[in-house]
XYZ file of C-alpha atoms in Angstrom:
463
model
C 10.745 -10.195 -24.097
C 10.308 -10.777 -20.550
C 7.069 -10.451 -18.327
C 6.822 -7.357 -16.335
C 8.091 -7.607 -12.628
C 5.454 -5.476 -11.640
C 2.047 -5.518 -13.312
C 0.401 -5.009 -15.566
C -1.894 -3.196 -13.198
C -5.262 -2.017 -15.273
C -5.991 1.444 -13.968
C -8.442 3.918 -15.695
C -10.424 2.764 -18.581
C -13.348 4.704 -20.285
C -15.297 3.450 -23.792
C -12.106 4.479 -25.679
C -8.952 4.471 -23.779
C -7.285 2.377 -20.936
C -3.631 3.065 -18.615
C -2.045 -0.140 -18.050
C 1.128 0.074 -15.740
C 3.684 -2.542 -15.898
C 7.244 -2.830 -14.458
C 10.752 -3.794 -16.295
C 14.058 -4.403 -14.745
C 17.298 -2.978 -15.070
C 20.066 -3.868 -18.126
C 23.201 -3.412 -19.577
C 21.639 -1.586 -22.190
C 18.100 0.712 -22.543
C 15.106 -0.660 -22.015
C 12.019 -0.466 -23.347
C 8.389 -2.338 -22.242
C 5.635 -2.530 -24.836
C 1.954 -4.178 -24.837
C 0.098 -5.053 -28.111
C -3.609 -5.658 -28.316
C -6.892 -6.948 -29.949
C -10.689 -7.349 -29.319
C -11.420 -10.912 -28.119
C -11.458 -13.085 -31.119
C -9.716 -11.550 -33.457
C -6.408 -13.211 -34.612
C -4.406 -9.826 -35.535
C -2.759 -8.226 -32.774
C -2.299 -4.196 -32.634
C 1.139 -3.172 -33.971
C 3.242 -2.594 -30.340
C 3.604 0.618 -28.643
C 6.896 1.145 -27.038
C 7.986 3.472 -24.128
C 11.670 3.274 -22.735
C 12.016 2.516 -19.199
C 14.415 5.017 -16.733
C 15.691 4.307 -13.731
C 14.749 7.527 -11.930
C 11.035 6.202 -12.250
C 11.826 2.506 -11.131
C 12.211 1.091 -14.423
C 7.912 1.412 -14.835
C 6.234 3.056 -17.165
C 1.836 3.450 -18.321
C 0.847 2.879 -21.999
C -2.598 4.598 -22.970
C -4.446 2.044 -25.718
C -6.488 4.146 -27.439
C -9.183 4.288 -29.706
C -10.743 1.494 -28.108
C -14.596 0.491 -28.209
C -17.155 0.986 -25.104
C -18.433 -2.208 -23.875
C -16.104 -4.310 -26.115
C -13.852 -7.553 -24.082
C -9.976 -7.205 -25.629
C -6.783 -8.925 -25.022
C -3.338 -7.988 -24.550
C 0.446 -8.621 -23.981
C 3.050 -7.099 -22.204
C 6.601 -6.928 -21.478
C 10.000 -6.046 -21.176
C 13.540 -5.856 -22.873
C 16.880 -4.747 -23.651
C 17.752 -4.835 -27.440
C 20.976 -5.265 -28.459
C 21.604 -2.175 -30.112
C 22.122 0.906 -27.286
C 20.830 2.974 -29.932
C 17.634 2.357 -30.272
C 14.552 4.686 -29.473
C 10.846 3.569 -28.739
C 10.244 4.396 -32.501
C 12.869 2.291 -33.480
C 12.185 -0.966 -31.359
C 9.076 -1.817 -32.757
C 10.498 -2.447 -36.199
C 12.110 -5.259 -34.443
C 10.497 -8.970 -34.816
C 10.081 -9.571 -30.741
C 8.995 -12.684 -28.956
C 5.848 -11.299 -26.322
C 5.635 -13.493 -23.322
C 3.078 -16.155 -23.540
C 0.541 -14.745 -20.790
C -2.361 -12.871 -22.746
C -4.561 -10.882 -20.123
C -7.644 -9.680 -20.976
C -9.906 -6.037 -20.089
C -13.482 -4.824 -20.821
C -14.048 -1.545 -21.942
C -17.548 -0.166 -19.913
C -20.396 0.781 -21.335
C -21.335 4.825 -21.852
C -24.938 4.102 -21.121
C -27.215 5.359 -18.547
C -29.345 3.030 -16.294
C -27.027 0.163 -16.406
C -26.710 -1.889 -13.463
C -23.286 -2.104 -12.305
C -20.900 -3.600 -9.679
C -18.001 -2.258 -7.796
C -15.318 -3.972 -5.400
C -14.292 -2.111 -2.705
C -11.394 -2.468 0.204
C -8.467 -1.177 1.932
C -5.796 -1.844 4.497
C -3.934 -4.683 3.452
C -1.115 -4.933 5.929
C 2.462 -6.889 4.840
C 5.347 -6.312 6.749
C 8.517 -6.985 5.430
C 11.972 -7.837 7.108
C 14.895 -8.060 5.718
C 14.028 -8.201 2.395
C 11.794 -10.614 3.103
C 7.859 -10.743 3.207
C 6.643 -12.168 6.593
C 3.862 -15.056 5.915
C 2.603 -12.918 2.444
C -0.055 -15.185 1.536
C -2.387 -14.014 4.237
C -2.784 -10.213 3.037
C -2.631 -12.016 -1.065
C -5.459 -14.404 0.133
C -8.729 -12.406 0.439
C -7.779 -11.644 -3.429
C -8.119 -15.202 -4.983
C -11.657 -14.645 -3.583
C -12.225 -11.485 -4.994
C -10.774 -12.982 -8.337
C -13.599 -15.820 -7.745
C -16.017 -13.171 -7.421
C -15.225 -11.580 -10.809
C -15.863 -14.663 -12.571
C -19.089 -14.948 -11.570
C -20.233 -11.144 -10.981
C -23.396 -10.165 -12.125
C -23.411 -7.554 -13.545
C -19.489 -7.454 -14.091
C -17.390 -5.887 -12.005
C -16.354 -2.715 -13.412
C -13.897 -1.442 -11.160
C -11.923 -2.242 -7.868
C -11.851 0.632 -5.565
C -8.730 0.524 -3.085
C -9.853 3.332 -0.552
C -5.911 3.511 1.515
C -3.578 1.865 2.858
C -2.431 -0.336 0.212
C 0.814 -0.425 1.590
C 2.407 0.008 4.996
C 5.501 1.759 4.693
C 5.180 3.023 8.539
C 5.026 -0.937 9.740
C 2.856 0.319 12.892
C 5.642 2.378 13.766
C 6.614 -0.441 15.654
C 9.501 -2.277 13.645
C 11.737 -0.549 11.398
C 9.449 1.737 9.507
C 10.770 2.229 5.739
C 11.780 5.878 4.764
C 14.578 4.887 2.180
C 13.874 5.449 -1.711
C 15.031 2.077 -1.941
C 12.627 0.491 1.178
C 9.327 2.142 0.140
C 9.641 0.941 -3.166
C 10.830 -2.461 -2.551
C 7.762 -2.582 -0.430
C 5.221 -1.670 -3.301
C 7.156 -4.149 -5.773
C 6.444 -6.938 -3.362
C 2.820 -6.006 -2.218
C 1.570 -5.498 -6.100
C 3.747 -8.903 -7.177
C 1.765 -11.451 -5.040
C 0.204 -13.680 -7.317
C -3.494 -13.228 -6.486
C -3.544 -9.371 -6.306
C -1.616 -9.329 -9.394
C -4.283 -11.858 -12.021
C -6.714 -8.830 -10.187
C -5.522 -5.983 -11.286
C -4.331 -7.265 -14.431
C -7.910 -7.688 -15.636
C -9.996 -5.245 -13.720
C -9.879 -1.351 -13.987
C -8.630 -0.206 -10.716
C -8.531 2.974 -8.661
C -6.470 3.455 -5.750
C -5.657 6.640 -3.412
C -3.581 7.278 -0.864
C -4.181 7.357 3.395
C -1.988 7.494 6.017
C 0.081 4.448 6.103
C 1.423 5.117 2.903
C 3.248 7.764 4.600
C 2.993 6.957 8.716
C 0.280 6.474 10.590
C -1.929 9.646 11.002
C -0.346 12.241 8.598
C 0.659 15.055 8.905
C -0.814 14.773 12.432
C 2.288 12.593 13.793
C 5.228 14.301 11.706
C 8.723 14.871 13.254
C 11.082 17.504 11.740
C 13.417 15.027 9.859
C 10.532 13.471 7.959
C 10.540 15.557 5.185
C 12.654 13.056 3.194
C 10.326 10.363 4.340
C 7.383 12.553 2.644
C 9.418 13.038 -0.403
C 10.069 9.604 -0.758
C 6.558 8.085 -0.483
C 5.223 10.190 -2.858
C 7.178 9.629 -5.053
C 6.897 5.709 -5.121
C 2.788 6.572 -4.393
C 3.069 8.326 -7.651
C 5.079 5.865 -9.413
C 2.632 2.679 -8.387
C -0.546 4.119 -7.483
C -1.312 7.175 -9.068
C 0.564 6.873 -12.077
C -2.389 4.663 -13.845
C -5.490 6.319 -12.868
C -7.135 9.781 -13.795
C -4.764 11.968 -11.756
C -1.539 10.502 -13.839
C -2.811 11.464 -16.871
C -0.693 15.121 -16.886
C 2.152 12.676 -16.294
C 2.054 11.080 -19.632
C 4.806 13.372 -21.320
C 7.377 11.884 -19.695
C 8.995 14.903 -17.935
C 11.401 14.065 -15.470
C 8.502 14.876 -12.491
C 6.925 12.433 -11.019
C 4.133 13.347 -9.027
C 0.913 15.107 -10.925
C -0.036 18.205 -9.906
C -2.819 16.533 -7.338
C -3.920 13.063 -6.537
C -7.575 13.817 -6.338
C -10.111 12.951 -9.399
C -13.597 12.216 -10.957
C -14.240 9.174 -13.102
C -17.643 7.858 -14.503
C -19.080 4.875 -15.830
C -22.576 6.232 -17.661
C -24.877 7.944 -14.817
C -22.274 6.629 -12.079
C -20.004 8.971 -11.117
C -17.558 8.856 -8.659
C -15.487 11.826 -7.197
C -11.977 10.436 -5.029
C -10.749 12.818 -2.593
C -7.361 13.101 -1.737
C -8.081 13.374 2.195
C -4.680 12.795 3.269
C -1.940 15.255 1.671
C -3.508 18.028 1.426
C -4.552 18.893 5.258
C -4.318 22.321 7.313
C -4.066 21.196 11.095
C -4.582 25.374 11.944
C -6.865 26.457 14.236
C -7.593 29.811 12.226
C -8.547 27.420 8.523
C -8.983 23.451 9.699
C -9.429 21.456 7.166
C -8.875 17.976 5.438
C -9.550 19.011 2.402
C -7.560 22.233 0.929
C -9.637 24.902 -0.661
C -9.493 23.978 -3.865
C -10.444 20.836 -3.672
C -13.517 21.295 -1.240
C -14.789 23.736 -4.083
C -14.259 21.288 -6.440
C -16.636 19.068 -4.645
C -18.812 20.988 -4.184
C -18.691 22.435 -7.830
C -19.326 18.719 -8.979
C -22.103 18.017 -6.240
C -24.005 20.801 -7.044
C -23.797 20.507 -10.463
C -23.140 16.962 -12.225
C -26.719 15.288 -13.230
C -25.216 11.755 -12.033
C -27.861 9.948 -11.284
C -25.598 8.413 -8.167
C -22.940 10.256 -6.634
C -20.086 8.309 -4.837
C -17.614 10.037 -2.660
C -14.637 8.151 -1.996
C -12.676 9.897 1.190
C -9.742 7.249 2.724
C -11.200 8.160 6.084
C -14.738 7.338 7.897
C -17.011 10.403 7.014
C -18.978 9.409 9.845
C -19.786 7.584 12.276
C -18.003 8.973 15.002
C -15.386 6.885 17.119
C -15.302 7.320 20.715
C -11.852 7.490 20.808
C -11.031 10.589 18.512
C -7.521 10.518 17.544
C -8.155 13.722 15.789
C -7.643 11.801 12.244
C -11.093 11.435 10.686
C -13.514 14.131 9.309
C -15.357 13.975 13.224
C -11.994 16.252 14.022
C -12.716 18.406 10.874
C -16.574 19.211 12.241
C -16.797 22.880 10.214
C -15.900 21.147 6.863
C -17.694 18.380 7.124
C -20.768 20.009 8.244
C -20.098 22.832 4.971
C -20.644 19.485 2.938
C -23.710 18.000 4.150
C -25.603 21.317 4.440
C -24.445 21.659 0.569
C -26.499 18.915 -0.161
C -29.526 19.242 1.750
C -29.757 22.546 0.933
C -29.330 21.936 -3.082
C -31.666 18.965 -2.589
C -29.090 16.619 -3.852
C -30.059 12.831 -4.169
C -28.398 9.719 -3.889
C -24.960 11.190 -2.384
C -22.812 7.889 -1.107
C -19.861 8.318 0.800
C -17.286 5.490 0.525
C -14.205 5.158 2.895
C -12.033 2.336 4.726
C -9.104 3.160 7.549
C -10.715 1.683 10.626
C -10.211 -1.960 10.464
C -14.083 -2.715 10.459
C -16.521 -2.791 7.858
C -20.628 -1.314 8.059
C -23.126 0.929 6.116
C -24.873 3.914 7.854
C -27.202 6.909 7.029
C -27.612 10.448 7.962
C -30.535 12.064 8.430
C -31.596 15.549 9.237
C -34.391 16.258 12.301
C -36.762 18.950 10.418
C -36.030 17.856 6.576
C -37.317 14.123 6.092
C -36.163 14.200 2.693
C -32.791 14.548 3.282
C -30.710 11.252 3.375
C -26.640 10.505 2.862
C -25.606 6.946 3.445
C -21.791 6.005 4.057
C -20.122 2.605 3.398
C -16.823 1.644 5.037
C -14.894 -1.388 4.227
C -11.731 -2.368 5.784
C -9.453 -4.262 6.024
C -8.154 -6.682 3.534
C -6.100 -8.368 5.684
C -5.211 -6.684 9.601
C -1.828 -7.076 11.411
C -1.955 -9.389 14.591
C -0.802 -6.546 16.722
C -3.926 -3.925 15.833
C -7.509 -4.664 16.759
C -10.584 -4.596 14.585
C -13.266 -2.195 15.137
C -16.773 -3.276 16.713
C -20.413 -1.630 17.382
C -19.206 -0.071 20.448
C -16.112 1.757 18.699
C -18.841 4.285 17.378
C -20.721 7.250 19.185
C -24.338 6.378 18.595
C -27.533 7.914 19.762
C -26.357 11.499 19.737
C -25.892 14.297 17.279
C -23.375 14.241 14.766
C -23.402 18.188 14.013
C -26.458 21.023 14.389
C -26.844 23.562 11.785
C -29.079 26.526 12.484
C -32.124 24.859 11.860
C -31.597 21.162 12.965
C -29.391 19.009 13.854
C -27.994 16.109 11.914
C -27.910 12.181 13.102
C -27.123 9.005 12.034
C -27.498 5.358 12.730
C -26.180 2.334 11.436
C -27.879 0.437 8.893
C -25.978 -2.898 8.896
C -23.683 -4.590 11.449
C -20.189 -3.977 12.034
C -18.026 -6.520 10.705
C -14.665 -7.230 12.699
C -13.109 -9.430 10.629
C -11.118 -9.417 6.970
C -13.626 -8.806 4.353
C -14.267 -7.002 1.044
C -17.324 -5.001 -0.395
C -19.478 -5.810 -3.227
C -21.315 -3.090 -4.724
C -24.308 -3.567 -7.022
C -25.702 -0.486 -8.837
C -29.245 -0.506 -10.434
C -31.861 1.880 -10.618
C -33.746 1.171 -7.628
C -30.842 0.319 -4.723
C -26.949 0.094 -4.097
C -27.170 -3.217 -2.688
C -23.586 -3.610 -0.447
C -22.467 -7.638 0.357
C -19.752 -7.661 2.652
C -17.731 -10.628 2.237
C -15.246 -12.470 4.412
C -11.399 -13.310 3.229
C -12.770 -16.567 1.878
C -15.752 -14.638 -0.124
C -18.476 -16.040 2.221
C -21.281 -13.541 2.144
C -20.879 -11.875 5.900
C -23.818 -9.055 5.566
C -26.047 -8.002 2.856
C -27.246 -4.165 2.954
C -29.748 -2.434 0.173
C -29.511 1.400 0.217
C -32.836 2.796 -1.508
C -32.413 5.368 -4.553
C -33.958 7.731 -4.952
């Protein structure tokens, strides 16, 4: 057996079950990629389970383990091959005495409990432009992860989850230099950015979440499309599908192996104990009308709200690829500030159900801060927002600052106040990565630079 080209990628994992993604390469013959497993000091690995690779999905495939056990440290292997038989089926192959590659990797299951502290990673926009076949300088975008894996060694509590808020891959290259649109482009692109060696040990180990924003199509979809991009849409997600979505909680209905590759949406919920976390899909699903704007479609917003209203998560986090708020001065028309109705549907939602300890989380402007809404005739009403971007910026774009932002004025009035903010940390303009910590008193959010130097250090009150 060979190792996987691609992966293995850890995506969702509850107390009993865990996607791992991994990539194969094409043969003569079929081929099939299998993983076997075991809790941590055990000596007998899990017979293999098999799944045969096809070309029409990139030769990559996600294997469930299942009836796993909640807070319980395993180990697995994974990999490729081509047996030498044509005939053989994924029931078949594992009769066969295989040689696994070498590398064992190892997961954590989470614990179901309630009142557990808990840490997250969180970051976005990792830029890595490729010419030619050929990755310009990619050790400076794979960089900022050897620090995050540094950081997992020594988290306390562990980190149980990465969340990659957008922009994982460029496939638009600023619109400046040969943008990818091919099949063949966009996913050479997400072979190479998920390869690099310190991204890869990450994602290998820790459970991680991504969803899509704009640069995994072109910069500010749908806003910016021409008439002959509908191939380019097709294309991306597909391969956003294939790499990103496949192994979290919106690729489960994918798991059949039908010839479709795209689930039926890339929103989702996950939860680890009282910490629940809702990931909006605030990118593909827009309506630019004047009559219904939105960035959220209908169903999803009810959704939302649906879960707001009604989950009895002790903490709520709201992941939504772009800034919630603050405001930039220069509106492109991209971010929820040009989606004021919906947005303002939301918060009212809250402070009108009274709901507690609502987080939004987002990335997309190049610049990294926490800030909190308040409400000018309820005192009780509070929503916080953390951004954190980027993981690594191009040379060409510049990173946000303190005076990107509208402050001092409204953000929206309902009929019986008006809503403002203010920022609650500074705004960090360089390459940097969020910690999260969870307890039961604070979220307390470390910002850290590429080199995992503590940059800013914010604690958002519970309540």
């Amino acid at each position: 057996m060979f190792k996987p080209t691609v992966g293995p990628i850890v995506g969702h994992t509850t107390t009993h079950h865990a996607r791992i993604f991994l990539r194969g390469d094409h043969a003569n013959n079929r081929v099939f990629a299998g993983i076997r497993h075991r809790r941590q000091g055990d000596t007998r690995w899990s017979q293999g389970q098999f799944v045969q690779l096809k070309a029409y999905r990139d030769m990559t495939a996600v294997i469930v383990l299942k009836g796993l056990r909640a807070d319980t440290a395993y180990e697995y292997q994974a990999g490729w091959f081509s047996p030498m038989r044509p005939t053989h089926t994924a029931a078949t192959v594992g009769q066969l005495l295989l040689p696994w590659p070498g590398e064992v990797y190892h997961l954590h299951t989470p614990s179901g409990t309630d009142n557990t502290a808990r840490s997250y990673i969180v970051g976005s926009c990792r830029y890595l432009q490729i010419v030619g076949d050929v990755p310009l300088l990619p050790g400076l975008g794979d960089r900022i992860f050897a620090s995050i894996n540094h950081l997992v060694k020594r988290a306390d509590p562990p980190i149980s989850a990465v969340l990659m808020t957008g922009d994982q891959v460029y496939l638009d290259d600023l619109n400046r230099v040969a943008p990818d649109r091919s099949a063949r482009d966009i996913l050479f692109k997400y072979r190479t950015a998920f390869s690099l060696p310190h991204i890869r040990r990450l994602m290998s180990s820790v459970p991680t979440y991504m969803i899509l924003d704009d640069h995994e199509i072109e910069d500010n979809w749908p806003a910016n499309k021409e008439p002959d991009d509908e191939r380019l849409y097709a294309n991306a997600l597909d391969a956003y599908a294939l790499y990103q979505a496949s192994h979290g909680p919106a690729g489960e209905d994918l798991d059949d192996a039908s010839p479709g590759r795209s689930p039926q949406r890339f929103w989702y919920l996950f939860a680890h104990g009282d910490i629940q976390w809702f990931v909006t899909d605030s990118r593909t699903r827009r309506n630019l009308s004047a009559a219904d704007r939105r960035i959220l479609d209908q169903e999803q917003e009810q959704a939302l709200l649906e879960w707001l209203i009604g989950s009895t998560a002790r903490v709520k986090l709201v992941v939504t690829s772009v800034m919630f708020y603050p405001d930039r001065k220069l509106d492109d028309g991209d971010a929820w500030q040009a989606f004021p109705n919906q947005r303002l549907r939301l918060i009212e939602a809250i402070r009108t159900h009274r709901i507690k300890n609502v987080i939004f989380v987002s990335g997309d402007v190049h610049g990294s801060l926490t800030s909190r809404l308040v409400h000018s005739q309820d005192p009780d009403f509070a929503v916080h927002t953390i951004v954190s971007s980027p993981l690594c910026n191009s040379l060409l774009l510049p990173y946000a600052t303190a005076s990107s932002f509208i402050i001092g004025e409204p953000m929206a009035k309902a009929a019986d106040g008006e809503y403002r903010y203010e920022l609650t940390s500074k705004v960090i303009s360089q390459d940097n990565f969020a910690q999260l910590r969870v307890t039961t008193q604070s979220i307390q959010v470390t910002f850290h630079d590429r080199d995992g130097g503590p940059l800013e250090v914010v604690d958002i009150p519970l309540r």
